[in-house]
mmCIF file of C-alpha atoms in Angstrom:
data_model
loop_
_atom_site.group_PDB
_atom_site.id
_atom_site.type_symbol
_atom_site.label_atom_id
_atom_site.label_comp_id
_atom_site.label_asym_id
_atom_site.label_seq_id
_atom_site.Cartn_x
_atom_site.Cartn_y
_atom_site.Cartn_z
ATOM 1 C CA GLY C 224 34.915 -1.808 12.925
ATOM 2 C CA LEU C 225 34.463 -3.016 16.456
ATOM 3 C CA SER C 226 37.066 -5.593 17.430
ATOM 4 C CA ARG C 227 35.777 -6.569 20.860
ATOM 5 C CA ARG C 228 32.887 -8.960 21.266
ATOM 6 C CA VAL C 229 29.724 -8.160 23.213
ATOM 7 C CA ASP C 230 27.254 -10.258 25.154
ATOM 8 C CA ARG C 231 24.140 -8.143 24.491
ATOM 9 C CA VAL C 232 22.815 -6.199 21.517
ATOM 10 C CA LEU C 233 19.588 -4.177 21.549
ATOM 11 C CA VAL C 234 18.129 -3.488 18.092
ATOM 12 C CA THR C 235 15.914 -0.379 18.251
ATOM 13 C CA GLY C 236 14.257 -0.514 14.829
ATOM 14 C CA SER C 237 12.608 -3.247 12.788
ATOM 15 C CA VAL C 238 14.903 -5.531 10.787
ATOM 16 C CA ARG C 239 14.120 -8.533 8.600
ATOM 17 C CA ILE C 240 17.428 -10.226 9.382
ATOM 18 C CA LEU C 241 20.346 -9.395 11.617
ATOM 19 C CA PRO C 242 23.304 -8.114 9.570
ATOM 20 C CA PRO C 243 26.222 -10.617 9.601
ATOM 21 C CA GLU C 244 28.588 -7.959 10.985
ATOM 22 C CA ILE C 245 26.344 -7.624 14.069
ATOM 23 C CA GLU C 246 26.005 -11.414 14.444
ATOM 24 C CA ALA C 247 29.810 -11.662 14.405
ATOM 25 C CA LEU C 248 30.082 -9.259 17.380
ATOM 26 C CA VAL C 249 27.979 -11.412 19.711
ATOM 27 C CA GLU C 250 29.991 -13.771 21.891
ATOM 28 C CA ASP C 251 28.897 -17.321 22.663
ATOM 29 C CA GLY C 252 26.085 -17.225 25.237
ATOM 30 C CA GLY C 253 25.263 -13.625 24.319
ATOM 31 C CA PHE C 254 21.985 -12.481 22.844
ATOM 32 C CA VAL C 255 20.294 -9.971 20.571
ATOM 33 C CA LEU C 256 16.935 -8.456 21.496
ATOM 34 C CA GLY C 257 14.994 -6.792 18.712
ATOM 35 C CA PRO C 258 11.909 -6.482 16.509
ATOM 36 C CA PHE C 259 12.298 -8.887 13.563
ATOM 37 C CA GLY C 260 9.918 -8.585 10.620
ATOM 38 C CA GLY C 261 8.670 -6.143 8.042
ATOM 39 C CA PRO C 262 7.345 -2.584 8.159
ATOM 40 C CA VAL C 263 3.862 -3.377 9.492
ATOM 41 C CA HIS C 264 4.395 -6.089 12.084
ATOM 42 C CA GLN C 265 7.353 -7.665 13.800
ATOM 43 C CA ARG C 266 8.007 -10.288 16.446
ATOM 44 C CA LEU C 267 10.096 -9.206 19.410
ATOM 45 C CA LEU C 268 12.764 -11.915 19.516
ATOM 46 C CA LYS C 269 15.491 -12.743 21.964
ATOM 47 C CA ARG C 270 18.086 -14.476 19.747
ATOM 48 C CA GLU C 271 20.658 -16.291 21.864
ATOM 49 C CA LYS C 272 23.957 -17.435 20.354
ATOM 50 C CA GLN C 273 24.928 -20.964 21.379
ATOM 51 C CA GLY C 274 27.997 -22.080 19.440
ATOM 52 C CA ASP C 275 27.164 -21.698 15.742
ATOM 53 C CA GLU C 276 23.411 -21.807 16.425
ATOM 54 C CA TRP C 277 20.942 -19.034 17.192
ATOM 55 C CA ILE C 278 18.111 -19.997 19.561
ATOM 56 C CA ASP C 279 15.048 -17.746 19.230
ATOM 57 C CA THR C 280 12.607 -16.930 22.011
ATOM 58 C CA ASP C 281 9.477 -15.193 20.678
ATOM 59 C CA LEU C 282 8.369 -12.450 23.069
ATOM 60 C CA GLY C 283 5.271 -11.421 21.070
ATOM 61 C CA GLY C 284 4.092 -9.116 18.329
ATOM 62 C CA VAL C 285 5.294 -5.506 18.206
ATOM 63 C CA VAL C 286 5.377 -2.533 15.833
ATOM 64 C CA PHE C 287 8.650 -0.585 15.526
ATOM 65 C CA GLY C 288 9.733 1.895 12.897
ATOM 66 C CA PRO C 289 12.350 0.658 10.436
ATOM 67 C CA MET C 290 16.026 0.512 11.386
ATOM 68 C CA ASP C 291 16.866 1.628 7.837
ATOM 69 C CA LEU C 292 15.321 5.096 7.470
ATOM 70 C CA ASN C 293 15.388 4.781 3.667
ATOM 71 C CA GLU C 294 12.660 2.145 4.096
ATOM 72 C CA SER C 295 10.263 4.655 5.659
ATOM 73 C CA GLU C 296 10.893 7.203 2.897
ATOM 74 C CA ARG C 297 9.893 4.944 0.004
ATOM 75 C CA SER C 298 6.860 5.855 -2.076
ATOM 76 C CA PRO C 299 3.641 4.002 -1.179
ATOM 77 C CA LEU C 300 3.634 2.743 -4.792
ATOM 78 C CA ASP C 301 7.204 1.474 -4.616
ATOM 79 C CA PRO C 302 6.638 -2.141 -5.727
ATOM 80 C CA HIS C 303 9.127 -3.655 -3.265
ATOM 81 C CA SER C 304 7.743 -1.624 -0.359
ATOM 82 C CA LEU C 305 4.176 -2.631 -1.242
ATOM 83 C CA ALA C 306 5.242 -6.282 -1.610
ATOM 84 C CA ASP C 307 6.916 -6.128 1.835
ATOM 85 C CA HIS C 308 3.763 -4.612 3.345
ATOM 86 C CA LEU C 309 1.479 -7.191 1.713
ATOM 87 C CA GLU C 310 3.759 -10.026 2.829
ATOM 88 C CA ASP C 311 3.668 -8.723 6.411
ATOM 89 C CA LEU C 312 -0.097 -8.311 6.270
ATOM 90 C CA LEU C 313 -0.500 -11.828 4.944
ATOM 91 C CA GLY C 314 1.480 -13.212 7.887
ATOM 92 C CA LEU C 315 -0.348 -11.051 10.409
ATOM 93 C CA MET C 316 -3.839 -11.641 9.004
ATOM 94 C CA SER C 317 -3.396 -15.391 8.646
ATOM 95 C CA GLU C 318 -2.770 -15.482 12.417
ATOM 96 C CA VAL C 319 -6.088 -13.700 13.031
ATOM 97 C CA ILE C 320 -8.506 -14.786 10.290
ATOM 98 C CA GLU C 321 -8.837 -17.735 7.957
ATOM 99 C CA ILE C 322 -7.919 -16.846 4.376
ATOM 100 C CA GLU C 323 -9.164 -19.052 1.516
ATOM 101 C CA ASP C 324 -6.461 -21.030 -0.322
ATOM 102 C CA ASP C 325 -7.367 -19.397 -3.651
ATOM 103 C CA THR C 326 -6.996 -15.921 -2.145
ATOM 104 C CA LEU C 327 -3.700 -16.901 -0.491
ATOM 105 C CA THR C 328 -2.338 -18.144 -3.820
ATOM 106 C CA ARG C 329 -3.448 -14.964 -5.612
ATOM 107 C CA LEU C 330 -1.964 -12.743 -2.914
ATOM 108 C CA GLU C 331 1.350 -14.609 -3.041
ATOM 109 C CA GLY C 332 1.282 -14.241 -6.849
ATOM 110 C CA LEU C 333 0.666 -10.493 -6.536
ATOM 111 C CA ILE C 334 3.622 -10.170 -4.140
ATOM 112 C CA ILE C 335 5.865 -12.012 -6.645
ATOM 113 C CA SER C 336 4.569 -9.848 -9.534
ATOM 114 C CA LEU C 337 5.304 -6.664 -7.575
ATOM 115 C CA ARG C 338 8.858 -7.826 -6.843
ATOM 116 C CA GLU C 339 9.385 -8.656 -10.537
ATOM 117 C CA LEU C 340 8.545 -5.122 -11.719
ATOM 118 C CA PRO C 341 11.625 -3.339 -13.091
ATOM 119 C CA ALA C 342 13.639 -0.931 -10.955
ATOM 120 C CA GLY C 343 13.423 2.791 -11.637
ATOM 121 C CA LEU C 344 9.653 3.135 -11.980
ATOM 122 C CA PRO C 345 8.430 6.744 -11.920
ATOM 123 C CA THR C 346 7.586 8.062 -8.461
ATOM 124 C CA LEU C 347 4.218 9.636 -7.844
ATOM 125 C CA ASP C 348 3.457 12.539 -5.544
ATOM 126 C CA GLU C 349 0.583 14.919 -4.817
ATOM 127 C CA ASP C 350 1.262 16.752 -8.118
ATOM 128 C CA SER C 351 0.823 13.606 -10.250
ATOM 129 C CA THR C 352 -2.116 13.635 -12.656
ATOM 130 C CA GLU C 353 -4.907 11.069 -12.511
ATOM 131 C CA ASP C 354 -3.617 9.573 -15.788
ATOM 132 C CA GLU C 355 -0.072 9.267 -14.388
ATOM 133 C CA ILE C 356 -1.474 7.474 -11.351
ATOM 134 C CA LEU C 357 -3.741 5.115 -13.330
ATOM 135 C CA GLU C 358 -0.982 4.300 -15.848
ATOM 136 C CA HIS C 359 1.637 3.581 -13.181
ATOM 137 C CA PRO C 360 2.696 -0.101 -13.453
ATOM 138 C CA VAL C 361 1.932 -0.767 -9.774
ATOM 139 C CA MET C 362 -1.577 0.712 -10.101
ATOM 140 C CA GLU C 363 -2.159 -1.239 -13.322
ATOM 141 C CA LEU C 364 -1.188 -4.444 -11.519
ATOM 142 C CA LEU C 365 -3.462 -3.671 -8.548
ATOM 143 C CA LEU C 366 -6.392 -2.723 -10.790
ATOM 144 C CA MET C 367 -6.075 -6.009 -12.730
ATOM 145 C CA GLU C 368 -6.414 -7.879 -9.412
ATOM 146 C CA MET C 369 -9.223 -5.705 -8.029
ATOM 147 C CA GLU C 370 -11.975 -8.311 -8.573
ATOM 148 C CA TRP C 371 -10.625 -10.491 -5.744
ATOM 149 C CA LEU C 372 -8.458 -7.850 -4.044
ATOM 150 C CA GLY C 373 -11.226 -5.239 -3.720
ATOM 151 C CA PRO C 374 -13.159 -6.949 -0.899
ATOM 152 C CA MET C 375 -9.904 -7.415 1.072
ATOM 153 C CA TRP C 376 -8.622 -3.859 0.589
ATOM 154 C CA PRO C 377 -10.447 -2.368 3.634
ATOM 155 C CA LEU C 378 -8.780 -5.010 5.833
ATOM 156 C CA PHE C 379 -5.384 -4.115 4.369
ATOM 157 C CA GLY C 380 -6.113 -0.445 4.968
ATOM 158 C CA ASP C 381 -6.824 -1.099 8.648
ATOM 159 C CA TYR C 382 -3.550 -2.968 9.114
ATOM 160 C CA MET C 383 -1.442 -0.637 6.962
ATOM 161 C CA SER C 384 -2.641 2.440 8.827
ATOM 162 C CA VAL C 385 -0.654 1.485 11.913
ATOM 163 C CA GLU C 386 1.142 4.727 12.688
ATOM 164 C CA LEU C 387 3.821 5.037 15.307
ATOM 165 C CA ALA C 388 2.881 7.653 17.855
ATOM 166 C CA ASN C 389 5.286 10.238 19.165
ATOM 167 C CA PRO C 390 3.766 11.202 22.550
ATOM 168 C CA GLY C 391 4.467 14.760 23.559
ATOM 169 C CA SER C 392 5.315 15.869 20.033
ATOM 170 C CA PRO C 393 4.144 19.343 18.944
ATOM 171 C CA GLY C 394 1.345 17.798 16.829
ATOM 172 C CA ASP C 395 0.067 15.655 19.704
ATOM 173 C CA GLU C 396 -3.545 16.484 20.578
ATOM 174 C CA GLU C 397 -3.575 14.407 23.780
ATOM 175 C CA PRO C 398 -3.211 16.539 26.916
ATOM 176 C CA GLY C 399 -1.195 15.474 29.929
ATOM 177 C CA MET C 400 1.553 13.483 28.250
ATOM 178 C CA SER C 401 4.375 15.940 27.700
ATOM 179 C CA GLY C 402 6.946 16.125 30.446
ATOM 180 C CA GLY C 403 5.096 13.897 32.892
ATOM 181 C CA HIS C 404 5.003 10.295 33.920
ATOM 182 C CA GLU C 405 1.417 10.181 35.199
ATOM 183 C CA ASP C 406 0.720 7.081 33.113
ATOM 184 C CA LEU C 407 3.389 5.182 35.069
ATOM 185 C CA VAL C 408 2.075 6.017 38.546
ATOM 186 C CA PRO C 409 -0.061 3.180 40.028
#
């Protein structure tokens, strides 16, 4: 490991919490700058170490890809991944729109139920049959909640569809971005 201490750390992918081994590297008066939150929405925080305390300065909402690449490779029906997404959406949406108490309680209950599903559930892919999909424990749970969840699902879809762009990538349809800096010229 690293034995010297540092005064600045830049985190380049979303994290829920700063790993203790990184916290231990930061000297008193130093700071960490990074996107803290879940897969859909994070807050860009400047976390300054003052003695044993961390003082946070919120620099606004951001969207970064995950620091842990295993997080981005999880199945959309992975119960923990879906619970993380729903929890993020709940936080993000409650900042923007008013959500009824009953709906909030049900959504929090759904998040808990998803996290309580056993590990090792079958993974689904494009070759899965309709029966395999409908009988999957995560789908069964969602379908049981569809009466109240159904009207909210389009909102979730809008927020969950946040895709990180890769300007200049081979699949990029936008002209004029690769190799230039025209967007930075006043």
